[in-house]
PDB file of C-alpha atoms in Angstrom:
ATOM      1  CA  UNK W   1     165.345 162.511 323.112  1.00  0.00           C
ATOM      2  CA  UNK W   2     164.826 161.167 327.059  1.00  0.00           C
ATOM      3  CA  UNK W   3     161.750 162.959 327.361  1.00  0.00           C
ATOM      4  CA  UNK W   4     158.748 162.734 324.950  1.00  0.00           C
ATOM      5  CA  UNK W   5     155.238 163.826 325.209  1.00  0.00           C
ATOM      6  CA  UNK W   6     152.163 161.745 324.535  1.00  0.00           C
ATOM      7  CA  UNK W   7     148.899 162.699 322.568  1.00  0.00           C
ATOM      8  CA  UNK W   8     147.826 164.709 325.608  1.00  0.00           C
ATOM      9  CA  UNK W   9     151.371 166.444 326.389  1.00  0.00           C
ATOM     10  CA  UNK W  10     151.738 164.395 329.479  1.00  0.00           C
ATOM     11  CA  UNK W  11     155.915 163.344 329.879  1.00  0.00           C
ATOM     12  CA  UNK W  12     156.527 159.244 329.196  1.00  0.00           C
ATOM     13  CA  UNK W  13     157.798 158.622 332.519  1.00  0.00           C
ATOM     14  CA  UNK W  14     156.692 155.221 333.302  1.00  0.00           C
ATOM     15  CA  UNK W  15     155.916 154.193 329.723  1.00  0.00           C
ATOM     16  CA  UNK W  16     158.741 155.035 328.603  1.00  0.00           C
ATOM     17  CA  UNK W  17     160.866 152.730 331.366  1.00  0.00           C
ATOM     18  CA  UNK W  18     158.197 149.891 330.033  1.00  0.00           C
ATOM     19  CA  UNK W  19     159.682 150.231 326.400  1.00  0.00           C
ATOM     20  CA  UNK W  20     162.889 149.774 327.615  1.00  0.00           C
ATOM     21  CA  UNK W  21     162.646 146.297 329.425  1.00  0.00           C
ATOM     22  CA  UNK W  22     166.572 146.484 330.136  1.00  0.00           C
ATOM     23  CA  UNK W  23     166.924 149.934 331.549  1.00  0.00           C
ATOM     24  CA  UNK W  24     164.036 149.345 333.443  1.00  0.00           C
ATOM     25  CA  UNK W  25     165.316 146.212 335.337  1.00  0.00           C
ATOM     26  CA  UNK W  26     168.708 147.576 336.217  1.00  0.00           C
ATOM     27  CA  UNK W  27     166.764 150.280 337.431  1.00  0.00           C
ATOM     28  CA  UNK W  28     165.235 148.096 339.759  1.00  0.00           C
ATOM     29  CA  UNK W  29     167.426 145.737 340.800  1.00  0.00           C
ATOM     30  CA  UNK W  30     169.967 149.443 341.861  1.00  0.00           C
ATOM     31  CA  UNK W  31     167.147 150.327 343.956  1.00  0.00           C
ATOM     32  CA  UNK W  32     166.105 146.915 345.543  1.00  0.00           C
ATOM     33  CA  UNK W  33     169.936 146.755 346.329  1.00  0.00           C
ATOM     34  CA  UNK W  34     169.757 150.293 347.699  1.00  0.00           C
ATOM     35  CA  UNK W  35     167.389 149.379 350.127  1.00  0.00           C
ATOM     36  CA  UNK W  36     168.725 146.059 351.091  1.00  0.00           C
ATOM     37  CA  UNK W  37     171.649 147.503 352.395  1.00  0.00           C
ATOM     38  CA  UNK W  38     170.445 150.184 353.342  1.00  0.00           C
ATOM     39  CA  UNK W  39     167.619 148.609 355.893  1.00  0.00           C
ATOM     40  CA  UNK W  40     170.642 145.857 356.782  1.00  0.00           C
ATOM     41  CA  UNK W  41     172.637 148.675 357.570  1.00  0.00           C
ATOM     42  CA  UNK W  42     175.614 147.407 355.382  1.00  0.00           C
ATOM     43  CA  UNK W  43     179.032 148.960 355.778  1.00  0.00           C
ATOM     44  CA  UNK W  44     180.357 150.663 352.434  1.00  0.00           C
ATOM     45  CA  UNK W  45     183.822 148.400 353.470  1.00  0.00           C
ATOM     46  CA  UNK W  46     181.527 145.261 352.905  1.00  0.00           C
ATOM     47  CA  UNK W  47     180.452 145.644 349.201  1.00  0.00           C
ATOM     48  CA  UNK W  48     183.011 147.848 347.586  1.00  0.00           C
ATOM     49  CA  UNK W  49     186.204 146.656 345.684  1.00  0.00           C
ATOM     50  CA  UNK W  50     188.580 145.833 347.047  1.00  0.00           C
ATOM     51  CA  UNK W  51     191.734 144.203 345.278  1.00  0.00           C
ATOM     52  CA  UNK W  52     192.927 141.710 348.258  1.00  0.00           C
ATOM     53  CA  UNK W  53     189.142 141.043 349.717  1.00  0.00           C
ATOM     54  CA  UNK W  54     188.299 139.877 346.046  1.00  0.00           C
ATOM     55  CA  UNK W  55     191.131 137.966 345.101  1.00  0.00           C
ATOM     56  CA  UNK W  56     192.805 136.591 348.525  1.00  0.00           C
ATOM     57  CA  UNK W  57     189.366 136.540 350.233  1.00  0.00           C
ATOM     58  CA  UNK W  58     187.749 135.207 346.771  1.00  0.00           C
ATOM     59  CA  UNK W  59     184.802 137.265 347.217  1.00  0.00           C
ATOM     60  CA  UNK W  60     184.018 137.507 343.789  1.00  0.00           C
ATOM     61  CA  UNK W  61     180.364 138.972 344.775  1.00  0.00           C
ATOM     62  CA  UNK W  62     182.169 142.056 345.046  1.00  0.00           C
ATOM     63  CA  UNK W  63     183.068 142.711 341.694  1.00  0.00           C
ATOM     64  CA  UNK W  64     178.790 142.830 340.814  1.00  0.00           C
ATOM     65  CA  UNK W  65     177.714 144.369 344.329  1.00  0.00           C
ATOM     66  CA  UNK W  66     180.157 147.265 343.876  1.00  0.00           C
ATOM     67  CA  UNK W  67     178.291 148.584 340.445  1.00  0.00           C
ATOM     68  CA  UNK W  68     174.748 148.320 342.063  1.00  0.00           C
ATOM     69  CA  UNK W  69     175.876 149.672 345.660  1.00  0.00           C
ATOM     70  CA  UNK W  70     174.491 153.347 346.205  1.00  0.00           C
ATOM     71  CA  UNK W  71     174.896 154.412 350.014  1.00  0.00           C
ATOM     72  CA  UNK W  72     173.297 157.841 349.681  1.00  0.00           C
ATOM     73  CA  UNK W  73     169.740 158.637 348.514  1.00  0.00           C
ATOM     74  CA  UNK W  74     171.224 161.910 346.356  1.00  0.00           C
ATOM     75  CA  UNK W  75     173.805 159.404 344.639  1.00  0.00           C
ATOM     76  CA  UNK W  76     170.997 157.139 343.923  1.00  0.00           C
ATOM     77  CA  UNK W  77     168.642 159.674 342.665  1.00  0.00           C
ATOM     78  CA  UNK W  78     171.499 160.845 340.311  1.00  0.00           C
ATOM     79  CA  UNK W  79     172.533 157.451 338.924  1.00  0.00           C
ATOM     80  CA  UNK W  80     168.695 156.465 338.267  1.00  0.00           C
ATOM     81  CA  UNK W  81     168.456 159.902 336.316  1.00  0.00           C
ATOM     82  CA  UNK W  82     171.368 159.107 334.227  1.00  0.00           C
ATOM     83  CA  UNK W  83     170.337 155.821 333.695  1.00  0.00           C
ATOM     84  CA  UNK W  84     167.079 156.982 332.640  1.00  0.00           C
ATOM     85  CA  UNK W  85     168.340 159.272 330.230  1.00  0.00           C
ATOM     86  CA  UNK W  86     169.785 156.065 328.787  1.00  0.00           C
ATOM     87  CA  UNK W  87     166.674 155.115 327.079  1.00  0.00           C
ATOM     88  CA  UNK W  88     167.413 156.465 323.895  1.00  0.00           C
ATOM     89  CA  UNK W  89     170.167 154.247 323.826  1.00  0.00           C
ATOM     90  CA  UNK W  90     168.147 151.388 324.280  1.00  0.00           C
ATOM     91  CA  UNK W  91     165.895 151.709 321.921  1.00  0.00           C
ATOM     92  CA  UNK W  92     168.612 152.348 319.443  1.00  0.00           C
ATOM     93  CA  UNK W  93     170.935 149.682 320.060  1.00  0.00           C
ATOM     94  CA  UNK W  94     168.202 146.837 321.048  1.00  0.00           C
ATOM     95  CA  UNK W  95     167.454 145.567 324.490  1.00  0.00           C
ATOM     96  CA  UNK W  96     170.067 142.628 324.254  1.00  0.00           C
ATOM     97  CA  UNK W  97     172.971 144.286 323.023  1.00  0.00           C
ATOM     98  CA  UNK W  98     172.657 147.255 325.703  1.00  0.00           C
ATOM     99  CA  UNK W  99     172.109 145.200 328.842  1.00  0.00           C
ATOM    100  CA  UNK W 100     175.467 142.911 327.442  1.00  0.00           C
ATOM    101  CA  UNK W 101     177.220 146.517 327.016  1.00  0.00           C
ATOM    102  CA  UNK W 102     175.789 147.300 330.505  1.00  0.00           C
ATOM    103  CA  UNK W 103     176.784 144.226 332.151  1.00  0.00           C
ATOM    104  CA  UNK W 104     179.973 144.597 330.834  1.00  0.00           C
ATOM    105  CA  UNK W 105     180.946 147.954 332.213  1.00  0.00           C
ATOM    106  CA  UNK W 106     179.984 146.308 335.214  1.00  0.00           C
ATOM    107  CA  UNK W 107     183.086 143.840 334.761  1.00  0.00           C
ATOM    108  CA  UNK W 108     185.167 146.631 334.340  1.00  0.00           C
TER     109      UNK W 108
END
């Protein structure tokens, strides 16, 4: 369930993100990203893959900055949703064994 209530009926929001120590830093680290490139003014060309910049340019970078680049504030507010709904999962599967899951999706 993403969304439980404490004693006084209030929604976990924050406390919630605090259980879930993995979900919580991916969160952050998308949004410091975000705004990195977005007050840098980064081209979308720059970070996203890109077969022949990756492996004739070797910038390997790319493969990571590609899964935490989010040029649009609605595409960020979407992704941080989903990935807040992810909590459950967390807590199920252990901190450790989701961020390796997430980190690998990454790769992929």
């Amino acid at each position: 369930v993403p969304y439980r209530k404490d004693r006084s009926g209030a929604v976990e929001g924050i406390s919630a993100l605090l259980r879930a120590p993995a979900t919580f830093s991916i969160l952050i680290i998308n949004v410091f990203v975000a705004y990195k490139l977005w007050s840098n003014k980064t081209s979308f060309e720059s970070v996203s893959l890109n077969y022949t910049a990756i492996i004739e340019g070797k910038e390997y970078t790319r493969v990571v900055s590609s899964a935490f680049s989010h040029f649009d504030l609605l595409h960020l507010g979407f992704n941080m949703m989903s990935l807040y709904n992810l909590i459950a999962l967390e807590e199920y599967m252990g901190s450790v064994l989701y961020l390796y899951l997430s980190l690998s999706l990454v790769v992929l």
